[in-house]
mmCIF file of C-alpha atoms and ligand atoms in Angstrom:
data_model
loop_
_atom_site.group_PDB
_atom_site.id
_atom_site.type_symbol
_atom_site.label_atom_id
_atom_site.label_comp_id
_atom_site.label_asym_id
_atom_site.label_seq_id
_atom_site.Cartn_x
_atom_site.Cartn_y
_atom_site.Cartn_z
ATOM 1 C CA MET G 1 92.874 86.630 90.318
ATOM 2 C CA LYS G 2 89.186 86.682 91.136
ATOM 3 C CA LYS G 3 87.387 89.982 90.553
ATOM 4 C CA ILE G 4 84.509 90.780 92.920
ATOM 5 C CA LYS G 5 81.885 93.523 93.128
ATOM 6 C CA THR G 6 81.863 95.313 96.475
ATOM 7 C CA GLY G 7 79.014 96.994 98.375
ATOM 8 C CA ASP G 8 79.364 100.387 96.677
ATOM 9 C CA GLY G 9 79.258 98.820 93.209
ATOM 10 C CA SER G 10 83.026 99.122 92.643
ATOM 11 C CA PHE G 11 85.216 96.140 91.866
ATOM 12 C CA THR G 12 88.268 94.726 93.578
ATOM 13 C CA PHE G 13 90.248 91.500 93.510
ATOM 14 C CA VAL G 14 90.597 88.627 95.930
ATOM 15 C CA ASN G 15 94.048 87.251 96.617
ATOM 16 C CA GLU G 16 93.252 83.578 96.896
ATOM 17 C CA LYS G 17 96.634 82.660 98.371
ATOM 18 C CA VAL G 18 96.177 85.045 101.300
ATOM 19 C CA GLY G 19 92.400 84.548 101.376
ATOM 20 C CA GLU G 20 91.648 88.282 101.496
ATOM 21 C CA ALA G 21 90.236 90.963 99.228
ATOM 22 C CA TYR G 22 92.314 93.985 98.220
ATOM 23 C CA HIS G 23 89.688 96.284 99.685
ATOM 24 C CA SER G 24 86.789 96.233 102.085
ATOM 25 C CA VAL G 25 83.957 94.202 100.566
ATOM 26 C CA SER G 26 81.571 96.860 101.875
ATOM 27 C CA GLY G 27 82.960 99.247 99.246
ATOM 28 C CA ALA G 28 86.378 99.380 97.596
ATOM 29 C CA GLU G 29 86.184 102.956 96.338
ATOM 30 C CA GLU G 30 84.466 104.090 99.504
ATOM 31 C CA GLU G 31 87.332 102.667 101.562
ATOM 32 C CA ALA G 32 89.971 104.501 99.502
ATOM 33 C CA ILE G 33 88.132 107.798 99.946
ATOM 34 C CA LYS G 34 86.887 107.508 103.522
ATOM 35 C CA LYS G 35 89.762 105.658 105.200
ATOM 36 C CA TYR G 36 92.693 107.154 103.306
ATOM 37 C CA ALA G 37 92.092 110.302 101.228
ATOM 38 C CA GLU G 38 89.730 112.119 103.606
ATOM 39 C CA PRO G 39 91.201 111.450 107.080
ATOM 40 C CA THR G 40 94.726 112.361 105.949
ATOM 41 C CA LYS G 41 93.294 115.781 104.983
ATOM 42 C CA ILE G 42 95.131 115.872 101.702
ATOM 43 C CA ALA G 43 92.595 118.289 100.245
ATOM 44 C CA GLN G 44 93.759 120.796 102.887
ATOM 45 C CA LEU G 45 97.404 119.986 102.192
ATOM 46 C CA ALA G 46 96.754 120.608 98.497
ATOM 47 C CA LYS G 47 96.277 124.313 99.277
ATOM 48 C CA LYS G 48 100.041 124.480 100.029
ATOM 49 C CA GLY G 49 100.681 123.641 96.377
ATOM 50 C CA GLU G 50 102.605 120.401 96.844
ATOM 51 C CA VAL G 51 101.736 116.996 98.365
ATOM 52 C CA LYS G 52 104.025 113.991 98.694
ATOM 53 C CA ILE G 53 102.444 110.593 99.340
ATOM 54 C CA LEU G 54 104.024 107.282 100.280
ATOM 55 C CA ASP G 55 101.579 104.541 99.256
ATOM 56 C CA VAL G 56 102.695 101.362 101.050
ATOM 57 C CA CYS G 57 101.112 98.306 99.399
ATOM 58 C CA PHE G 58 99.992 100.178 96.308
ATOM 59 C CA GLY G 59 97.937 97.205 95.082
ATOM 60 C CA ILE G 60 95.696 98.293 92.221
ATOM 61 C CA GLY G 61 96.178 101.970 93.006
ATOM 62 C CA TYR G 62 92.749 102.917 94.381
ATOM 63 C CA ASN G 63 94.135 104.793 97.391
ATOM 64 C CA SER G 64 96.451 106.864 95.201
ATOM 65 C CA ALA G 65 93.722 107.531 92.629
ATOM 66 C CA ALA G 66 91.287 108.673 95.342
ATOM 67 C CA ALA G 67 94.010 110.941 96.733
ATOM 68 C CA ILE G 68 94.831 112.525 93.368
ATOM 69 C CA ASP G 69 91.109 113.176 92.737
ATOM 70 C CA ALA G 70 90.758 114.888 96.142
ATOM 71 C CA ILE G 71 93.913 116.964 95.677
ATOM 72 C CA LEU G 72 93.078 118.141 92.158
ATOM 73 C CA LYS G 73 89.544 119.027 93.239
ATOM 74 C CA ALA G 74 90.958 121.255 95.996
ATOM 75 C CA ASN G 75 93.762 122.719 93.897
ATOM 76 C CA PRO G 76 94.030 121.760 90.218
ATOM 77 C CA LYS G 77 97.544 123.211 90.074
ATOM 78 C CA CYS G 78 98.906 121.247 93.038
ATOM 79 C CA LYS G 79 102.132 119.311 92.489
ATOM 80 C CA ILE G 80 101.687 115.685 93.506
ATOM 81 C CA ALA G 81 104.491 113.181 94.031
ATOM 82 C CA ILE G 82 103.577 109.596 94.853
ATOM 83 C CA VAL G 83 105.917 106.721 95.615
ATOM 84 C CA GLY G 84 104.115 103.364 95.689
ATOM 85 C CA LEU G 85 105.650 100.253 97.237
ATOM 86 C CA GLU G 86 104.289 96.917 96.042
ATOM 87 C CA LEU G 87 105.382 93.284 95.951
ATOM 88 C CA ASP G 88 103.367 91.973 93.026
ATOM 89 C CA ASP G 89 104.184 93.390 89.606
ATOM 90 C CA SER G 90 101.590 91.146 87.928
ATOM 91 C CA LEU G 91 98.832 93.361 89.356
ATOM 92 C CA PHE G 92 99.528 95.826 86.645
ATOM 93 C CA GLU G 93 98.013 93.541 84.006
ATOM 94 C CA SER G 94 94.877 93.088 86.132
ATOM 95 C CA MET G 95 94.366 96.857 86.470
ATOM 96 C CA LYS G 96 93.625 97.154 82.766
ATOM 97 C CA ASP G 97 90.247 95.454 83.342
ATOM 98 C CA LEU G 98 89.219 97.919 86.040
ATOM 99 C CA ASN G 99 87.278 101.120 85.477
ATOM 100 C CA PRO G 100 86.695 102.656 88.887
ATOM 101 C CA SER G 101 84.965 106.018 89.042
ATOM 102 C CA PHE G 102 88.162 107.854 90.096
ATOM 103 C CA LYS G 103 88.976 110.325 87.302
ATOM 104 C CA SER G 104 92.649 109.969 88.150
ATOM 105 C CA TYR G 105 92.681 106.249 87.497
ATOM 106 C CA GLU G 106 93.716 107.187 83.958
ATOM 107 C CA PHE G 107 97.099 108.256 85.406
ATOM 108 C CA ILE G 108 97.468 104.953 87.257
ATOM 109 C CA LYS G 109 96.723 103.046 84.063
ATOM 110 C CA LYS G 110 99.307 105.092 82.187
ATOM 111 C CA ILE G 111 102.161 104.041 84.496
ATOM 112 C CA LYS G 112 104.808 102.604 82.207
ATOM 113 C CA ASN G 113 108.092 101.037 83.268
ATOM 114 C CA ASN G 114 107.059 101.902 86.860
ATOM 115 C CA TYR G 115 106.665 105.657 86.181
ATOM 116 C CA PHE G 116 104.031 108.183 85.251
ATOM 117 C CA LYS G 117 104.731 111.875 84.892
ATOM 118 C CA ASN G 118 102.873 114.904 83.571
ATOM 119 C CA ASP G 119 103.315 118.616 84.378
ATOM 120 C CA ASN G 120 102.045 118.301 87.970
ATOM 121 C CA ILE G 121 101.915 114.633 88.884
ATOM 122 C CA SER G 122 104.637 112.063 89.297
ATOM 123 C CA ILE G 123 104.040 108.451 90.308
ATOM 124 C CA GLU G 124 106.868 106.024 90.889
ATOM 125 C CA LEU G 125 106.312 102.365 91.741
ATOM 126 C CA ILE G 126 109.029 100.411 93.521
ATOM 127 C CA PHE G 127 108.485 96.669 93.344
ATOM 128 C CA GLY G 128 109.753 94.238 95.966
ATOM 129 C CA ASP G 129 109.181 93.563 99.646
ATOM 130 C CA ALA G 130 108.303 97.008 101.016
ATOM 131 C CA ARG G 131 110.161 96.224 104.249
ATOM 132 C CA LYS G 132 113.347 96.103 102.176
ATOM 133 C CA THR G 133 112.626 98.661 99.449
ATOM 134 C CA ILE G 134 111.717 101.312 102.068
ATOM 135 C CA LYS G 135 115.417 101.431 102.985
ATOM 136 C CA LYS G 136 116.499 102.115 99.409
ATOM 137 C CA PHE G 137 115.202 105.584 98.560
ATOM 138 C CA GLU G 138 115.128 109.062 100.005
ATOM 139 C CA GLY G 139 112.012 111.102 100.631
ATOM 140 C CA GLU G 140 110.093 113.325 103.008
ATOM 141 C CA PHE G 141 106.415 112.554 102.695
ATOM 142 C CA ASP G 142 103.385 114.459 103.983
ATOM 143 C CA VAL G 143 101.177 111.398 104.067
ATOM 144 C CA CYS G 144 101.497 107.607 104.138
ATOM 145 C CA PHE G 145 98.753 105.185 103.121
ATOM 146 C CA PHE G 146 99.517 101.912 104.873
ATOM 147 C CA ASP G 147 97.456 99.102 103.385
ATOM 148 C CA PRO G 148 98.957 95.579 103.661
ATOM 149 C CA PHE G 149 96.863 92.463 104.036
ATOM 150 C CA SER G 150 95.516 92.014 107.563
ATOM 151 C CA PRO G 151 97.638 91.926 110.730
ATOM 152 C CA ALA G 152 96.187 88.446 111.384
ATOM 153 C CA LYS G 153 97.386 87.087 108.029
ATOM 154 C CA THR G 154 100.610 89.104 107.614
ATOM 155 C CA PRO G 155 101.760 90.245 111.099
ATOM 156 C CA GLU G 156 105.309 90.767 109.788
ATOM 157 C CA MET G 157 104.099 93.770 107.770
ATOM 158 C CA TRP G 158 102.905 95.596 110.895
ATOM 159 C CA SER G 159 106.141 95.547 112.897
ATOM 160 C CA GLU G 160 107.746 98.311 114.950
ATOM 161 C CA GLU G 161 110.849 98.094 112.749
ATOM 162 C CA PHE G 162 108.898 98.660 109.523
ATOM 163 C CA PHE G 163 106.949 101.550 111.084
ATOM 164 C CA LYS G 164 110.252 103.111 112.190
ATOM 165 C CA ASP G 165 111.587 102.912 108.629
ATOM 166 C CA ILE G 166 108.374 104.522 107.386
ATOM 167 C CA ALA G 167 108.462 107.208 110.105
ATOM 168 C CA ALA G 168 111.976 108.139 108.980
ATOM 169 C CA LYS G 169 110.493 109.087 105.607
ATOM 170 C CA ILE G 170 107.554 111.133 106.922
ATOM 171 C CA LYS G 171 107.698 114.827 107.819
ATOM 172 C CA LYS G 172 107.100 115.813 111.430
ATOM 173 C CA ASP G 173 103.309 116.164 111.844
ATOM 174 C CA GLY G 174 102.847 114.021 108.740
ATOM 175 C CA VAL G 175 100.047 111.473 108.867
ATOM 176 C CA LEU G 176 99.814 107.717 108.308
ATOM 177 C CA ALA G 177 96.390 106.178 107.700
ATOM 178 C CA THR G 178 95.586 102.494 107.979
ATOM 179 C CA TYR G 179 92.403 100.447 108.206
ATOM 180 C CA SER G 180 93.521 98.384 111.209
ATOM 181 C CA CYS G 181 92.972 99.268 114.847
ATOM 182 C CA ALA G 182 94.673 96.136 116.253
ATOM 183 C CA THR G 183 96.282 96.839 119.624
ATOM 184 C CA PHE G 184 99.711 95.487 118.652
ATOM 185 C CA VAL G 185 99.644 97.622 115.504
ATOM 186 C CA ARG G 186 98.932 100.767 117.514
ATOM 187 C CA ILE G 187 101.614 99.884 120.076
ATOM 188 C CA ASN G 188 104.152 99.442 117.266
ATOM 189 C CA LEU G 189 103.115 102.769 115.727
ATOM 190 C CA VAL G 190 103.578 104.555 119.067
ATOM 191 C CA ARG G 191 106.991 102.928 119.554
ATOM 192 C CA ALA G 192 107.944 104.132 116.081
ATOM 193 C CA GLY G 193 107.160 107.763 116.983
ATOM 194 C CA PHE G 194 103.497 108.228 116.097
ATOM 195 C CA ASP G 195 100.531 109.495 118.088
ATOM 196 C CA VAL G 196 97.512 107.334 117.289
ATOM 197 C CA LYS G 197 93.810 108.063 117.250
ATOM 198 C CA ASP G 198 90.690 106.457 115.859
ATOM 199 C CA GLY G 199 89.982 107.018 112.204
ATOM 200 C CA PRO G 200 86.596 106.537 110.562
ATOM 201 C CA SER G 201 84.676 103.270 110.948
ATOM 202 C CA ILE G 202 83.579 102.393 107.459
ATOM 203 C CA GLY G 203 81.955 99.084 106.576
ATOM 204 C CA ARG G 204 82.510 97.669 110.078
ATOM 205 C CA ARG G 205 82.123 98.686 113.706
ATOM 206 C CA ALA G 206 85.833 99.008 114.506
ATOM 207 C CA PRO G 207 87.603 102.267 113.689
ATOM 208 C CA SER G 208 90.589 102.645 111.401
ATOM 209 C CA THR G 209 93.765 104.352 112.686
ATOM 210 C CA ILE G 210 95.182 107.792 112.010
ATOM 211 C CA ALA G 211 98.785 108.139 113.217
ATOM 212 C CA THR G 212 100.575 111.477 113.363
ATOM 213 C CA LYS G 213 104.355 111.591 113.470
ATOM 214 C CA VAL G 214 105.265 113.439 116.629
ATOM 215 C CA PHE G 215 109.063 113.269 116.661
HETATM 216 C C1 LIG Y 1 95.072 95.194 100.732
HETATM 217 S S1 LIG Y 1 96.019 95.151 99.254
HETATM 218 C C2 LIG Y 1 96.346 96.872 98.940
HETATM 219 C C3 LIG Y 1 95.289 97.594 98.119
HETATM 220 C C4 LIG Y 1 95.773 98.924 97.616
HETATM 221 N N1 LIG Y 1 96.197 99.828 98.646
HETATM 222 C C5 LIG Y 1 94.837 99.610 96.664
HETATM 223 O O1 LIG Y 1 94.358 100.723 96.938
HETATM 224 O O2 LIG Y 1 94.542 99.037 95.597
HETATM 225 C C6 LIG Y 1 97.586 94.621 99.892
HETATM 226 C C7 LIG Y 1 98.720 94.712 98.895
HETATM 227 O O3 LIG Y 1 99.948 94.444 99.591
HETATM 228 C C8 LIG Y 1 100.835 93.827 98.692
HETATM 229 N N2 LIG Y 1 101.906 93.207 99.462
HETATM 230 C C9 LIG Y 1 101.876 92.058 100.159
HETATM 231 N N3 LIG Y 1 103.066 91.851 100.768
HETATM 232 C C10 LIG Y 1 103.863 92.902 100.451
HETATM 233 C C11 LIG Y 1 105.197 93.243 100.767
HETATM 234 N N4 LIG Y 1 105.947 92.481 101.547
HETATM 235 N N5 LIG Y 1 105.692 94.393 100.236
HETATM 236 C C12 LIG Y 1 104.924 95.193 99.446
HETATM 237 N N6 LIG Y 1 103.649 94.897 99.115
HETATM 238 C C13 LIG Y 1 103.121 93.761 99.613
HETATM 239 C C14 LIG Y 1 99.934 92.859 97.944
HETATM 240 O O4 LIG Y 1 100.503 92.445 96.721
HETATM 241 C C15 LIG Y 1 98.677 93.704 97.752
HETATM 242 O O5 LIG Y 1 98.721 94.384 96.545
#
């Protein structure tokens, strides 16, 4: 996999088969913080003492690492449970070469046999097609990071059916964040039970999407 430097100085990979980078080329770390960790307000949730995150398309773990950093900054004692869904288990090898500035990336790198656990943090990775693996575990998540390759390249990942399966695992008033604002994506989110609004525009003019589960 080709490693590239993005606009904020952080590195990501390019998936040459799909023809897309794993993160915005304007800034990989910036995207994880500004499009996922901040707009889902996990720092506020951390004050409750427990946050559960569903990280769909875990990739190289930047979104989760940014989230753990934000949560621990707000409440160092917060319990954090992350379930990451990912297709490609070879990514794990590639992560070893990465040293992003997220303090919590050390936890991501310590994932062994698909698990990491310390006193407060648990991370579980489930490998396979997320549209299938989503049906195979229980959970009630506060937040979902939804980060597949683009709707143009992988429209099947942005379907109403998949969003419904995700919604079934999110608490009422829980929040899903995604970088896309494509109309069909938003329509499918609404049909799956979410209210949608614009999220931050980072690295491009178009906004991202913040979807709140309303029923
Ligand atoms: C844009 S990257 C995600 C970057 C990631 N969120 C991060 O912070 O590093 C998209 C990811 O989706 C994964 N993917 C593609 N198809 C998938 C599928 N059907 N099920 C689960 N993951 C899939 C790819 O392997 C890739 O890691």
